[in-house]
PDB file of C-alpha atoms and ligand atoms in Angstrom:
ATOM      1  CA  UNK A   1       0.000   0.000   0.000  1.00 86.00           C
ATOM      2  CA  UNK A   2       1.301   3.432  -0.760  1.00 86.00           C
ATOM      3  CA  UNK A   3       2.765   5.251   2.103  1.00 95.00           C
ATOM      4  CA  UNK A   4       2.550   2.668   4.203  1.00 98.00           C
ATOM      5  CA  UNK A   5       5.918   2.265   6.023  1.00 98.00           C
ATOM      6  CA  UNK A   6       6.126  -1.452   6.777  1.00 98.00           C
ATOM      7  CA  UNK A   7       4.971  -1.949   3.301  1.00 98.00           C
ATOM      8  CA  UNK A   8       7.845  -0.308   2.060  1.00 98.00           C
ATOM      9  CA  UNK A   9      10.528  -2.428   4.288  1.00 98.00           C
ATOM     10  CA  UNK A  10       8.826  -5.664   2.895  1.00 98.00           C
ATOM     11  CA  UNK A  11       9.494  -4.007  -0.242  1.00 98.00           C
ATOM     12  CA  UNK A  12      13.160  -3.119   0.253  1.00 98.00           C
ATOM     13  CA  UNK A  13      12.312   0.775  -0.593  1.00 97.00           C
ATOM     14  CA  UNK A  14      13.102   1.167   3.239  1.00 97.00           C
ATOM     15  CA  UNK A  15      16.307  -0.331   4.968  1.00 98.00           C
ATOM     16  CA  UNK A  16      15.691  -2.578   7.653  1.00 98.00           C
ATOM     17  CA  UNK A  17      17.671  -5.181  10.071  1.00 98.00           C
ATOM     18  CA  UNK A  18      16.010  -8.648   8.928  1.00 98.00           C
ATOM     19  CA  UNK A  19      16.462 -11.421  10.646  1.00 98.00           C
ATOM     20  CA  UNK A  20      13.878 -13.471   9.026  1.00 98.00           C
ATOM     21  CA  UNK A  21      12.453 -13.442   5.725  1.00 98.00           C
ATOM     22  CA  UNK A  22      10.228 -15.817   3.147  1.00 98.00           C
ATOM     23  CA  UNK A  23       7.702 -15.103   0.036  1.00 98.00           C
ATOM     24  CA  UNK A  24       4.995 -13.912   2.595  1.00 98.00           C
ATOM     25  CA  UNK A  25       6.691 -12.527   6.158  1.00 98.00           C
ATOM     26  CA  UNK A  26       9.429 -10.797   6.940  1.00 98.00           C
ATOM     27  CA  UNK A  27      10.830  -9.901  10.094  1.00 98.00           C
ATOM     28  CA  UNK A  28      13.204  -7.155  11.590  1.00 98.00           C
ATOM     29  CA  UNK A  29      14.768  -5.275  14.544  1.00 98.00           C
ATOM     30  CA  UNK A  30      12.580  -2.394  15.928  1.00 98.00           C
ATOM     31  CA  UNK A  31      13.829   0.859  15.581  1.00 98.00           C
ATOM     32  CA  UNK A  32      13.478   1.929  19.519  1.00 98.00           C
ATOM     33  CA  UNK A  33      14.026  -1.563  21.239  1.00 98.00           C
ATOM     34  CA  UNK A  34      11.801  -1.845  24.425  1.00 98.00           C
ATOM     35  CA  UNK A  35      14.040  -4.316  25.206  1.00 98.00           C
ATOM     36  CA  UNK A  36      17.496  -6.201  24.469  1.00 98.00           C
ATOM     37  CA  UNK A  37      15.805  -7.893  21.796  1.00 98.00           C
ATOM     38  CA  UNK A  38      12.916  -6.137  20.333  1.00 98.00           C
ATOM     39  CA  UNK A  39      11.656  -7.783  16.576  1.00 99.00           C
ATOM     40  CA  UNK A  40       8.501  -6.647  14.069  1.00 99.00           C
ATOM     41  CA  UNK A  41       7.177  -9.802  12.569  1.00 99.00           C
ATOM     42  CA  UNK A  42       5.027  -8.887   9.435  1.00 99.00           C
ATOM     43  CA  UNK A  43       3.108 -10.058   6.529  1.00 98.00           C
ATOM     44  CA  UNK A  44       4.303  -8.748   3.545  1.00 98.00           C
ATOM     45  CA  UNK A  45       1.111  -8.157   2.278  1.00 98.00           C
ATOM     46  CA  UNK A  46      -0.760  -5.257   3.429  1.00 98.00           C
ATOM     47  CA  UNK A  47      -3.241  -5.796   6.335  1.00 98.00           C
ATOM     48  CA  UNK A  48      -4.187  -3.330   9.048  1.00 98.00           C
ATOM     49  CA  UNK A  49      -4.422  -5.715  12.169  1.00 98.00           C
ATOM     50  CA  UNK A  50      -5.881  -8.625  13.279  1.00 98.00           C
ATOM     51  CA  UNK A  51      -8.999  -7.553  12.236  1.00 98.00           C
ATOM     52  CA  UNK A  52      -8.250  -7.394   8.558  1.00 98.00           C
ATOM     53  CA  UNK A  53      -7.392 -11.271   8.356  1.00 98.00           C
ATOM     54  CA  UNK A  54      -9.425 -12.628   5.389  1.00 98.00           C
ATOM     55  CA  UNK A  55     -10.596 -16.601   5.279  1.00 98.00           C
ATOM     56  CA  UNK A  56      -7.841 -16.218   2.423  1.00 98.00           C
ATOM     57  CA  UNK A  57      -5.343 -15.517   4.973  1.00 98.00           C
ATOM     58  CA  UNK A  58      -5.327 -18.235   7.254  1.00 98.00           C
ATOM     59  CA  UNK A  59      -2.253 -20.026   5.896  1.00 98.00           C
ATOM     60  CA  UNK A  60      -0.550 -16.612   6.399  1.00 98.00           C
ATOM     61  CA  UNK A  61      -1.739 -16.469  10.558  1.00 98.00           C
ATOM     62  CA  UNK A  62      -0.761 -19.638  11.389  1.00 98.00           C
ATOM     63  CA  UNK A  63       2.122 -19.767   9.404  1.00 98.00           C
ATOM     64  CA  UNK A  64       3.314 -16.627  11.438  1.00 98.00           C
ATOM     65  CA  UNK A  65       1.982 -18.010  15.044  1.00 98.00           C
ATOM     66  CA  UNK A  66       2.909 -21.390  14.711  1.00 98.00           C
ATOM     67  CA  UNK A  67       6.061 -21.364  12.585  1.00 98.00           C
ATOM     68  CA  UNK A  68       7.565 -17.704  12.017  1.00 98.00           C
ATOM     69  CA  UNK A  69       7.479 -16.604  15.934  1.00 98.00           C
ATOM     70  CA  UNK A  70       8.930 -19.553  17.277  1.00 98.00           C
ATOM     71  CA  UNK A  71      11.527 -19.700  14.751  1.00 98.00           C
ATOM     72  CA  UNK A  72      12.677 -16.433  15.760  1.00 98.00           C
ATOM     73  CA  UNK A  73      12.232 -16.523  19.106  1.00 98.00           C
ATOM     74  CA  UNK A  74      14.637 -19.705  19.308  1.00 98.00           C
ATOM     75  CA  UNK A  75      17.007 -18.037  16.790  1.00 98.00           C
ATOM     76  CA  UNK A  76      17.852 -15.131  19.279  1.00 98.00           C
ATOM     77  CA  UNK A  77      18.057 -17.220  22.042  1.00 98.00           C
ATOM     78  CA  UNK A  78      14.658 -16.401  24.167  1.00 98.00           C
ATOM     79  CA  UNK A  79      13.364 -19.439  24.392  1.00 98.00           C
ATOM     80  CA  UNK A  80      14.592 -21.011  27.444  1.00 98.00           C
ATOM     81  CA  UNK A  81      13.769 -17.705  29.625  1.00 98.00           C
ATOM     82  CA  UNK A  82      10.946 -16.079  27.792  1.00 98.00           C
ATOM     83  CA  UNK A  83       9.795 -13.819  25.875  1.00 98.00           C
ATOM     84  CA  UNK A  84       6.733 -11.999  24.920  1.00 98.00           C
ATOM     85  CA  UNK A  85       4.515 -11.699  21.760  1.00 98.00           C
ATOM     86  CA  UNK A  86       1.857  -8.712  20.995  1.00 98.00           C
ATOM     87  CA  UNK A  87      -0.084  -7.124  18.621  1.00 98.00           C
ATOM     88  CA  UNK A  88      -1.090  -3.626  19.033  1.00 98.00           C
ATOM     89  CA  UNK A  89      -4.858  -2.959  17.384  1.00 98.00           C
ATOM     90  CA  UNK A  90      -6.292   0.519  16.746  1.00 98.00           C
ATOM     91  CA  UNK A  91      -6.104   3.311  18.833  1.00 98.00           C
ATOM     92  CA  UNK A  92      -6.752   2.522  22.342  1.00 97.00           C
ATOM     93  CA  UNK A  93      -4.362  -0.424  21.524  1.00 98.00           C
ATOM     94  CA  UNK A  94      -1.175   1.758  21.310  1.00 97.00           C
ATOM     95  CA  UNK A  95      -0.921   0.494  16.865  1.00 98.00           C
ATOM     96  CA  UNK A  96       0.997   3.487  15.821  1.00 98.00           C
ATOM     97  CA  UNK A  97       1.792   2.009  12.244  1.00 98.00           C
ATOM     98  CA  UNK A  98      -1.287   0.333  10.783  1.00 98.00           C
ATOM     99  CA  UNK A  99       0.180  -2.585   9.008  1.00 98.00           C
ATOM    100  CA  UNK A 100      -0.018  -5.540  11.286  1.00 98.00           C
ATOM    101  CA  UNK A 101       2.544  -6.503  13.296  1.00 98.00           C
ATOM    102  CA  UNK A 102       3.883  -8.446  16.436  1.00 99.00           C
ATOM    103  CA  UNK A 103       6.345  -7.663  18.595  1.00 98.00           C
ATOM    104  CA  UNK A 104       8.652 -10.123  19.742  1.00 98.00           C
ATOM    105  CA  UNK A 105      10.008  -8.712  23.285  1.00 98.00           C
ATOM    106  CA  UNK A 106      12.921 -10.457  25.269  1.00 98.00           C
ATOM    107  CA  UNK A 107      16.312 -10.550  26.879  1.00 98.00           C
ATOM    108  CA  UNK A 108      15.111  -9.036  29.972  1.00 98.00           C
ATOM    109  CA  UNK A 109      12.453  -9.627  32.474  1.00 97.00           C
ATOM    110  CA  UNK A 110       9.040  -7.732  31.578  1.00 97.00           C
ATOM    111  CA  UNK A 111       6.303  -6.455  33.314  1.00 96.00           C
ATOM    112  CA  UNK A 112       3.021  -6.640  33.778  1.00 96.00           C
ATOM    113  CA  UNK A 113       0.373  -5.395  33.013  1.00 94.00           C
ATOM    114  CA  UNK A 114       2.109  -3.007  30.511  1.00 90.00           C
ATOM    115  CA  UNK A 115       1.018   0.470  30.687  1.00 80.00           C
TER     116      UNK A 115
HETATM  117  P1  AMP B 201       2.974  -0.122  17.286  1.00 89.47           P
HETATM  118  O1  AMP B 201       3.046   1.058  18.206  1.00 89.47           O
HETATM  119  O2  AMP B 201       2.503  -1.394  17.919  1.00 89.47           O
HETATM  120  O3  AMP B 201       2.218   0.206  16.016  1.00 89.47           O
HETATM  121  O4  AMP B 201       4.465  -0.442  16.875  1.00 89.47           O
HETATM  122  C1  AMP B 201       5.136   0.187  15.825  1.00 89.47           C
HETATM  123  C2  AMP B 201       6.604  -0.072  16.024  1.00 89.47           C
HETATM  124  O5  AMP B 201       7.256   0.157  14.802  1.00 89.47           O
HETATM  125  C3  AMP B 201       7.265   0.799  17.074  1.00 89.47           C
HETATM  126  O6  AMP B 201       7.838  -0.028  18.086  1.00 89.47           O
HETATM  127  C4  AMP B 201       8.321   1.565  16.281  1.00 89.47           C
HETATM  128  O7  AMP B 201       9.501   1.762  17.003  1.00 89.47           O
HETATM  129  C5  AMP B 201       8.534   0.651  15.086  1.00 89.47           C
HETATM  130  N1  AMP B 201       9.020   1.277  13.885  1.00 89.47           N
HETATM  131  C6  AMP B 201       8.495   2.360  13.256  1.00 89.47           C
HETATM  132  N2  AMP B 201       9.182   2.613  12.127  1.00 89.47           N
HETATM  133  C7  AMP B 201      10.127   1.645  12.021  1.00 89.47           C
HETATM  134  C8  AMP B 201      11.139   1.357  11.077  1.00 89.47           C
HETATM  135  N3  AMP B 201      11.334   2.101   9.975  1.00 89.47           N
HETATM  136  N4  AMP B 201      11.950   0.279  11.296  1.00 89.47           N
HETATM  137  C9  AMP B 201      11.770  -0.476  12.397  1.00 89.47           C
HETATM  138  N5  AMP B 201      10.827  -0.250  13.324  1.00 89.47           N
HETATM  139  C10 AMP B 201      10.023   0.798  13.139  1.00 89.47           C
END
């Protein structure tokens, strides 16, 4: 989508730090870590949020949950302590770029409930 940020780093027009990448997802470091590790896991295509999953998308969410997450998670070395995995939706959800997104938070102990 045009002028859509995370669009443009699945697209390359944008530099970013990936650490993970296929046809469909890519993943990269967050600008302002909230923590020592701090990753944006996205679907290349363009969708808002959660709420903008299709039925055609299904491969896509589980493919992200089940497969994509992990796999990162294990890869920079959060698995045996923890880590944490959210999506911010709309407004009152904090979602400051509307292309769906999860964070992948670790390397420290976090809090909770988050602000
Ligand atoms: P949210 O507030 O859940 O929408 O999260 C958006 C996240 O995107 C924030 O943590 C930002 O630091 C991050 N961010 C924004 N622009 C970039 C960028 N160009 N590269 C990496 N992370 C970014």
């Amino acid at each position: 989508m045009a002028d859509c940020i995370f669009c443009k780093i699945a697209g390359k027009e944008i530099p970013s730090t990936a650490v993970y990448e296929d046809d469909t997802v890519i993943a990269f470091r967050d600008l302002e870590p909230q923590a020592p590790v701090h990753v944006l896991v996205i679907p290349k295509k363009h969708i808002e949020s959660v709420l903008g999953f299709g039925p055609e998308d299904r491969e896509l969410a589980a493919h992200i949950l089940a497969d994509v997450i992990p796999q990162v998670a294990k890869e920079q070395g959060l698995t045996e302590k923890g880590f944490r995995v959210i999506t911010n939706v709309g407004t009152d959800g904090g979602q400051t770029v509307p292309h769906l997104h999860f964070h992948i938070l670790g390397g420290r102990s976090l809090q909770w409930p988050p602000g």
